CSV table of C-alpha atoms in Angstrom, one decimal:
chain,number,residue,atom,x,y,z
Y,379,UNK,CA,0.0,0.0,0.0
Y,380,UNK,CA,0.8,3.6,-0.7
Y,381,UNK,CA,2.2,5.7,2.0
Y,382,UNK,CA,-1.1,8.1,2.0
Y,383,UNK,CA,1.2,11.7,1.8
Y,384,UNK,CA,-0.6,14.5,2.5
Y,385,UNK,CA,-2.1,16.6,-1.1
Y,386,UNK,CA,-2.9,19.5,-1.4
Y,387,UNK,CA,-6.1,20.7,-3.8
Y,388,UNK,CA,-4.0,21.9,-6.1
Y,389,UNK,CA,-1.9,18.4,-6.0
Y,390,UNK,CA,-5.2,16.6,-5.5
Y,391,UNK,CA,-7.1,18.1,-8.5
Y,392,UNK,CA,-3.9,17.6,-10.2
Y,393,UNK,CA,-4.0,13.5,-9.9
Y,394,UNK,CA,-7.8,13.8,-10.9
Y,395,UNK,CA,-7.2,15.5,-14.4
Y,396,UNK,CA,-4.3,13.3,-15.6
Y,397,UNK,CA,-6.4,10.5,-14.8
Y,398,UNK,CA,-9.7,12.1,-16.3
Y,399,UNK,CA,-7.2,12.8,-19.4
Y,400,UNK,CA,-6.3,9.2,-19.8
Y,401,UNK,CA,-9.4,7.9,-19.7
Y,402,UNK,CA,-10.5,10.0,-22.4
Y,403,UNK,CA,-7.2,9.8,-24.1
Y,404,UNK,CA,-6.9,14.1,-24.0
Y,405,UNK,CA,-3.7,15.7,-24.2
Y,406,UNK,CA,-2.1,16.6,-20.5
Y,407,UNK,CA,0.7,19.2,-21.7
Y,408,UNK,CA,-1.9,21.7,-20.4
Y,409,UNK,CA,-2.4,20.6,-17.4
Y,410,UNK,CA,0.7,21.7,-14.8
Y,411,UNK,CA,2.1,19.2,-12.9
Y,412,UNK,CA,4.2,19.9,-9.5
Y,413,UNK,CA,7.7,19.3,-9.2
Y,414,UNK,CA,6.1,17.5,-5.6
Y,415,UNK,CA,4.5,14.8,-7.5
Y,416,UNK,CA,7.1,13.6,-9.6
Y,417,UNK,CA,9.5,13.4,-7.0
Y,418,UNK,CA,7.3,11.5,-5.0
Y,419,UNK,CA,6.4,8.8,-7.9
Y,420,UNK,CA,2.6,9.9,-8.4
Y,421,UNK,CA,3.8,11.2,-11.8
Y,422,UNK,CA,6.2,10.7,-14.7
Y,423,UNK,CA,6.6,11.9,-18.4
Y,424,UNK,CA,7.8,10.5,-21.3
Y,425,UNK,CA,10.1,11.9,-24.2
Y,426,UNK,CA,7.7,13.8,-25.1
Y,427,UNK,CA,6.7,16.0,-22.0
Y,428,UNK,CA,3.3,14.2,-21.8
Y,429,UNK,CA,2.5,13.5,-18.2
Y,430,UNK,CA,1.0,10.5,-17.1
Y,431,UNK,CA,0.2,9.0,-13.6
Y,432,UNK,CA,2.1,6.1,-12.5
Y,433,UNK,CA,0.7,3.0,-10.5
Y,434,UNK,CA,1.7,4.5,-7.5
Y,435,UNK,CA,-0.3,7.8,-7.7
Y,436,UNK,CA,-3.3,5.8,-9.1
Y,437,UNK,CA,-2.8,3.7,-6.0
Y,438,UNK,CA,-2.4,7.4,-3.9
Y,439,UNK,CA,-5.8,8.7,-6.4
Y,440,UNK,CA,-7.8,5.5,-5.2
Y,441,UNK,CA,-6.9,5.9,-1.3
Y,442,UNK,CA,-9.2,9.2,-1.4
Y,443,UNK,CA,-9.3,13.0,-0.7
């Protein structure tokens, strides 16, 4: 299990739009990602600069508000 760290809304609504974005396959370079996130594994990017969540920030996005 995830360690549940603490989010902020900004973090929080941040996980909720990449994950609303891949389910409906929508481009995420719009959406601004914190440097907090990535460093703690919720989020990664590819070659690209497309951000995506990893299993360990859909595991964070599942544990709740």
């Amino acid at each position: 299990m995830t360690k549940k760290i603490q989010l902020n809304d900004e973090q929080w609504k941040t996980l909720q739009a990449l994950y609303e974005a891949a389910a409906r396959r929508s481009p995420t370079d719009s959406i601004k990602v914190s440097s907090r996130l990535r460093s703690n594994g919720f989020v990664a990017s590819d070659q690209r600069g497309t951000f995506f969540l990893t299993d360990q920030g859909l595991s964070r996005l599942s544990q709740g508000r």
